[in-house]
PDB file of C-alpha atoms in Angstrom:
ATOM      1  CA  MET A   1     120.671  72.914  28.614  1.00 66.00           C
ATOM      2  CA  THR A   2     121.036  69.419  27.739  1.00 66.00           C
ATOM      3  CA  PRO A   3     124.799  68.001  26.464  1.00 62.00           C
ATOM      4  CA  PRO A   4     124.258  66.878  22.276  1.00 66.00           C
ATOM      5  CA  PRO A   5     123.188  63.014  21.447  1.00 67.00           C
ATOM      6  CA  LEU A   6     126.517  62.100  20.993  1.00 67.00           C
ATOM      7  CA  LEU A   7     127.961  63.277  23.776  1.00 59.00           C
ATOM      8  CA  ARG A   8     125.637  62.484  26.545  1.00 59.00           C
ATOM      9  CA  ASP A   9     125.386  58.868  24.897  1.00 62.00           C
ATOM     10  CA  TRP A  10     129.381  58.236  25.118  1.00 59.00           C
ATOM     11  CA  VAL A  11     129.186  59.672  28.425  1.00 59.00           C
ATOM     12  CA  THR A  12     126.804  57.257  29.278  1.00 62.00           C
ATOM     13  CA  ALA A  13     128.386  54.064  27.645  1.00 65.00           C
ATOM     14  CA  HIS A  14     131.184  54.818  28.791  1.00 65.00           C
ATOM     15  CA  VAL A  15     131.267  56.153  32.129  1.00 67.00           C
ATOM     16  CA  SER A  16     129.200  54.363  34.734  1.00 79.00           C
ATOM     17  CA  ARG A  17     127.101  55.955  37.414  1.00 76.00           C
ATOM     18  CA  GLU A  18     129.078  55.072  40.707  1.00 75.00           C
ATOM     19  CA  GLU A  19     131.880  56.933  38.499  1.00 78.00           C
ATOM     20  CA  THR A  20     129.817  59.788  38.403  1.00 81.00           C
ATOM     21  CA  VAL A  21     128.715  60.015  41.505  1.00 80.00           C
ATOM     22  CA  ARG A  22     132.280  59.468  42.882  1.00 79.00           C
ATOM     23  CA  THR A  23     133.701  62.381  40.485  1.00 84.00           C
ATOM     24  CA  ILE A  24     130.836  64.256  41.867  1.00 86.00           C
ATOM     25  CA  ALA A  25     131.668  63.354  45.535  1.00 85.00           C
ATOM     26  CA  PHE A  26     135.521  64.308  44.412  1.00 87.00           C
ATOM     27  CA  VAL A  27     134.675  67.633  43.693  1.00 90.00           C
ATOM     28  CA  ALA A  28     132.552  68.584  46.479  1.00 91.00           C
ATOM     29  CA  ARG A  29     134.364  67.269  49.129  1.00 90.00           C
ATOM     30  CA  CYS A  30     137.808  68.577  47.589  1.00 93.00           C
ATOM     31  CA  THR A  31     135.599  72.458  48.036  1.00 95.00           C
ATOM     32  CA  GLY A  32     134.037  72.068  50.951  1.00 95.00           C
ATOM     33  CA  ALA A  33     136.890  70.261  52.729  1.00 95.00           C
ATOM     34  CA  ALA A  34     138.838  73.584  51.286  1.00 96.00           C
ATOM     35  CA  VAL A  35     136.594  75.723  52.233  1.00 97.00           C
ATOM     36  CA  LEU A  36     135.111  74.564  56.019  1.00 97.00           C
ATOM     37  CA  ALA A  37     139.245  74.989  56.943  1.00 97.00           C
ATOM     38  CA  LEU A  38     139.556  78.224  55.316  1.00 97.00           C
ATOM     39  CA  SER A  39     136.708  79.306  57.914  1.00 97.00           C
ATOM     40  CA  ILE A  40     137.436  77.927  60.919  1.00 97.00           C
ATOM     41  CA  ALA A  41     141.142  78.320  61.046  1.00 97.00           C
ATOM     42  CA  ASP A  42     139.969  82.067  60.005  1.00 96.00           C
ATOM     43  CA  ARG A  43     137.422  81.932  62.962  1.00 97.00           C
ATOM     44  CA  LEU A  44     140.259  80.578  65.095  1.00 96.00           C
ATOM     45  CA  HIS A  45     142.240  83.455  64.680  1.00 95.00           C
ATOM     46  CA  LEU A  46     145.534  81.335  63.018  1.00 94.00           C
ATOM     47  CA  ASP A  47     148.095  83.141  61.649  1.00 91.00           C
ATOM     48  CA  HIS A  48     148.098  81.872  58.122  1.00 93.00           C
ATOM     49  CA  PRO A  49     144.624  79.565  57.586  1.00 95.00           C
ATOM     50  CA  VAL A  50     145.892  78.795  53.855  1.00 94.00           C
ATOM     51  CA  TRP A  51     147.981  76.134  55.761  1.00 93.00           C
ATOM     52  CA  ALA A  52     144.815  74.616  56.934  1.00 95.00           C
ATOM     53  CA  SER A  53     142.692  75.187  53.561  1.00 95.00           C
ATOM     54  CA  VAL A  54     145.828  73.743  51.457  1.00 94.00           C
ATOM     55  CA  SER A  55     146.010  70.771  53.990  1.00 93.00           C
ATOM     56  CA  ALA A  56     142.800  70.182  53.429  1.00 94.00           C
ATOM     57  CA  LEU A  57     143.220  69.339  49.849  1.00 92.00           C
ATOM     58  CA  VAL A  58     146.500  67.115  49.782  1.00 90.00           C
ATOM     59  CA  VAL A  59     145.095  64.703  52.331  1.00 89.00           C
ATOM     60  CA  SER A  60     142.208  64.572  49.636  1.00 88.00           C
ATOM     61  CA  GLN A  61     142.336  61.683  47.631  1.00 84.00           C
ATOM     62  CA  ASP A  62     139.835  59.979  45.322  1.00 80.00           C
ATOM     63  CA  ARG A  63     139.324  56.652  47.251  1.00 81.00           C
ATOM     64  CA  LEU A  64     138.993  56.782  51.251  1.00 79.00           C
ATOM     65  CA  GLY A  65     141.911  54.406  51.498  1.00 81.00           C
ATOM     66  CA  ASP A  66     143.708  56.920  49.363  1.00 82.00           C
ATOM     67  CA  THR A  67     143.087  59.135  51.913  1.00 83.00           C
ATOM     68  CA  HIS A  68     143.956  57.921  55.029  1.00 83.00           C
ATOM     69  CA  ARG A  69     147.445  56.679  53.475  1.00 86.00           C
ATOM     70  CA  SER A  70     147.695  60.268  52.425  1.00 86.00           C
ATOM     71  CA  LEU A  71     146.518  61.834  55.780  1.00 88.00           C
ATOM     72  CA  THR A  72     149.278  59.368  58.061  1.00 91.00           C
ATOM     73  CA  TRP A  73     152.199  60.889  56.080  1.00 92.00           C
ATOM     74  CA  ARG A  74     150.847  64.495  55.953  1.00 91.00           C
ATOM     75  CA  ILE A  75     150.916  64.300  59.506  1.00 94.00           C
ATOM     76  CA  VAL A  76     154.618  62.406  59.500  1.00 96.00           C
ATOM     77  CA  ALA A  77     155.817  65.015  56.968  1.00 95.00           C
ATOM     78  CA  THR A  78     154.633  67.640  59.024  1.00 95.00           C
ATOM     79  CA  LEU A  79     156.131  67.095  62.271  1.00 96.00           C
ATOM     80  CA  ILE A  80     159.478  65.915  60.547  1.00 97.00           C
ATOM     81  CA  GLY A  81     159.416  69.179  58.834  1.00 97.00           C
ATOM     82  CA  VAL A  82     158.429  71.080  62.030  1.00 97.00           C
ATOM     83  CA  ALA A  83     161.489  69.094  64.195  1.00 97.00           C
ATOM     84  CA  VAL A  84     163.873  69.671  61.029  1.00 98.00           C
ATOM     85  CA  ALA A  85     163.110  73.558  61.049  1.00 97.00           C
ATOM     86  CA  LEU A  86     163.219  73.836  64.852  1.00 97.00           C
ATOM     87  CA  LEU A  87     166.326  71.833  65.294  1.00 97.00           C
ATOM     88  CA  VAL A  88     168.035  73.986  62.382  1.00 97.00           C
ATOM     89  CA  ALA A  89     166.833  77.387  64.427  1.00 96.00           C
ATOM     90  CA  PHE A  90     168.018  76.336  67.878  1.00 96.00           C
ATOM     91  CA  ALA A  91     171.520  74.871  66.218  1.00 97.00           C
ATOM     92  CA  MET A  92     172.223  78.108  64.184  1.00 96.00           C
ATOM     93  CA  PRO A  93     170.652  80.795  66.201  1.00 92.00           C
ATOM     94  CA  ASP A  94     173.047  83.084  64.758  1.00 92.00           C
ATOM     95  CA  ALA A  95     172.432  81.927  61.054  1.00 94.00           C
ATOM     96  CA  GLY A  96     170.406  83.979  58.246  1.00 90.00           C
ATOM     97  CA  ALA A  97     167.538  82.679  57.037  1.00 90.00           C
ATOM     98  CA  VAL A  98     169.003  81.295  53.586  1.00 95.00           C
ATOM     99  CA  ALA A  99     171.768  79.592  55.700  1.00 96.00           C
ATOM    100  CA  MET A 100     168.839  77.975  58.041  1.00 96.00           C
ATOM    101  CA  LEU A 101     167.278  77.368  54.836  1.00 96.00           C
ATOM    102  CA  ALA A 102     169.402  75.571  52.720  1.00 97.00           C
ATOM    103  CA  VAL A 103     170.795  73.004  55.798  1.00 98.00           C
ATOM    104  CA  ALA A 104     166.486  72.307  56.313  1.00 98.00           C
ATOM    105  CA  VAL A 105     166.026  71.736  52.838  1.00 97.00           C
ATOM    106  CA  GLY A 106     169.386  69.408  52.713  1.00 97.00           C
ATOM    107  CA  VAL A 107     168.220  67.449  55.551  1.00 98.00           C
ATOM    108  CA  THR A 108     164.383  66.851  54.530  1.00 98.00           C
ATOM    109  CA  ALA A 109     165.159  66.025  50.717  1.00 97.00           C
ATOM    110  CA  ALA A 110     167.539  63.621  51.735  1.00 98.00           C
ATOM    111  CA  ILE A 111     164.697  62.301  53.980  1.00 97.00           C
ATOM    112  CA  ALA A 112     162.265  62.767  51.312  1.00 96.00           C
ATOM    113  CA  ARG A 113     164.513  61.419  48.773  1.00 96.00           C
ATOM    114  CA  ILE A 114     164.326  57.666  50.791  1.00 96.00           C
ATOM    115  CA  ARG A 115     160.917  57.988  51.693  1.00 95.00           C
ATOM    116  CA  THR A 116     158.340  59.899  49.033  1.00 93.00           C
ATOM    117  CA  GLU A 117     155.673  60.477  50.688  1.00 93.00           C
ATOM    118  CA  LEU A 118     157.719  62.406  53.203  1.00 95.00           C
ATOM    119  CA  ARG A 119     158.202  65.141  50.444  1.00 93.00           C
ATOM    120  CA  VAL A 120     155.829  67.637  52.076  1.00 92.00           C
ATOM    121  CA  CYS A 121     158.276  67.862  55.025  1.00 94.00           C
ATOM    122  CA  MET A 122     160.369  70.016  53.208  1.00 95.00           C
ATOM    123  CA  TRP A 123     157.831  72.311  52.325  1.00 91.00           C
ATOM    124  CA  THR A 124     156.724  72.477  55.653  1.00 94.00           C
ATOM    125  CA  SER A 125     160.624  73.473  57.519  1.00 96.00           C
ATOM    126  CA  VAL A 126     160.698  76.220  54.430  1.00 95.00           C
ATOM    127  CA  ILE A 127     156.957  77.604  55.588  1.00 93.00           C
ATOM    128  CA  VAL A 128     157.905  77.407  59.356  1.00 95.00           C
ATOM    129  CA  LEU A 129     161.416  79.134  58.949  1.00 95.00           C
ATOM    130  CA  LEU A 130     160.011  82.047  56.753  1.00 93.00           C
ATOM    131  CA  THR A 131     156.917  82.122  58.764  1.00 91.00           C
ATOM    132  CA  VAL A 132     158.064  83.661  61.978  1.00 91.00           C
ATOM    133  CA  PRO A 133     156.377  87.157  62.638  1.00 88.00           C
ATOM    134  CA  PRO A 134     158.936  90.375  63.702  1.00 89.00           C
ATOM    135  CA  GLY A 135     159.291  89.862  67.205  1.00 91.00           C
ATOM    136  CA  GLY A 136     158.535  86.284  67.487  1.00 91.00           C
ATOM    137  CA  THR A 137     159.780  82.912  68.112  1.00 93.00           C
ATOM    138  CA  ILE A 138     160.608  79.619  65.938  1.00 94.00           C
ATOM    139  CA  LEU A 139     158.937  77.696  68.425  1.00 95.00           C
ATOM    140  CA  THR A 140     155.622  79.732  67.703  1.00 94.00           C
ATOM    141  CA  ALA A 141     155.828  79.438  64.594  1.00 93.00           C
ATOM    142  CA  ALA A 142     156.163  75.838  64.444  1.00 95.00           C
ATOM    143  CA  LEU A 143     152.933  75.281  66.668  1.00 95.00           C
ATOM    144  CA  ALA A 144     150.947  77.485  64.502  1.00 94.00           C
ATOM    145  CA  ARG A 145     152.009  76.249  61.362  1.00 93.00           C
ATOM    146  CA  ALA A 146     151.578  72.330  62.968  1.00 94.00           C
ATOM    147  CA  GLN A 147     148.566  73.761  63.891  1.00 95.00           C
ATOM    148  CA  GLU A 148     147.293  74.723  60.982  1.00 95.00           C
ATOM    149  CA  VAL A 149     148.231  71.718  59.171  1.00 94.00           C
ATOM    150  CA  MET A 150     146.420  69.624  61.612  1.00 95.00           C
ATOM    151  CA  LEU A 151     143.092  71.256  61.581  1.00 97.00           C
ATOM    152  CA  GLY A 152     143.296  70.776  57.513  1.00 95.00           C
ATOM    153  CA  VAL A 153     144.297  66.968  58.022  1.00 94.00           C
ATOM    154  CA  ALA A 154     141.331  66.655  59.989  1.00 95.00           C
ATOM    155  CA  ILE A 155     138.713  68.481  58.216  1.00 96.00           C
ATOM    156  CA  GLY A 156     139.943  66.731  54.823  1.00 93.00           C
ATOM    157  CA  ALA A 157     139.617  63.018  56.733  1.00 92.00           C
ATOM    158  CA  LEU A 158     136.589  63.677  58.153  1.00 93.00           C
ATOM    159  CA  LEU A 159     134.401  65.243  54.917  1.00 90.00           C
ATOM    160  CA  HIS A 160     135.982  62.306  53.260  1.00 87.00           C
ATOM    161  CA  TRP A 161     134.541  59.427  55.334  1.00 88.00           C
ATOM    162  CA  GLY A 162     131.577  61.620  55.721  1.00 86.00           C
ATOM    163  CA  PHE A 163     131.032  61.397  52.050  1.00 81.00           C
ATOM    164  CA  GLU A 164     132.249  57.890  51.301  1.00 79.00           C
ATOM    165  CA  ARG A 165     129.821  57.161  54.224  1.00 80.00           C
ATOM    166  CA  LEU A 166     126.779  58.694  52.898  1.00 81.00           C
ATOM    167  CA  LEU A 167     127.006  57.788  49.446  1.00 75.00           C
ATOM    168  CA  PHE A 168     128.563  54.594  49.418  1.00 70.00           C
ATOM    169  CA  ARG A 169     127.113  52.636  52.502  1.00 69.00           C
ATOM    170  CA  ARG A 170     127.893  49.048  51.466  1.00 55.00           C
ATOM    171  CA  THR A 171     124.146  47.338  52.745  1.00 47.00           C
ATOM    172  CA  GLY A 172     124.560  43.445  53.960  1.00 45.00           C
TER     173      GLY A 172
END
């Protein structure tokens, strides 16, 4: 089915070929990164493969430079969130989940207020604190969440880099 002539003419007049390719590449990259990250995390029997998939999407930006910046901030924010969750859990061993959550969010929100690119540290601290399995430890939960996130960001970044190299290579 072809689009009506008016729509086709408007699209042709307003959307460049490169922009069309970038749009299709972005959609394919995001879809591929989410599915691949989930599949690999699942195959590796990670506790919560969803975080690998989500992380692959968080770093997926339209331009390669933006993806690199997103990747850097995602890694730094994840490490901060993990560290805060661990510190809170070790500093407040007898506190309930709500008290630990309040302190962790308070600390990470203050960090995110100073540097907005680090907002993900808030999610990470919450995810780590709330995904400790029965009989598990905060340390194993923190390491598992970090592993899932790092897998996802690596896959998202690698797919973006690969698509950029394949589709937008500049010739001398």
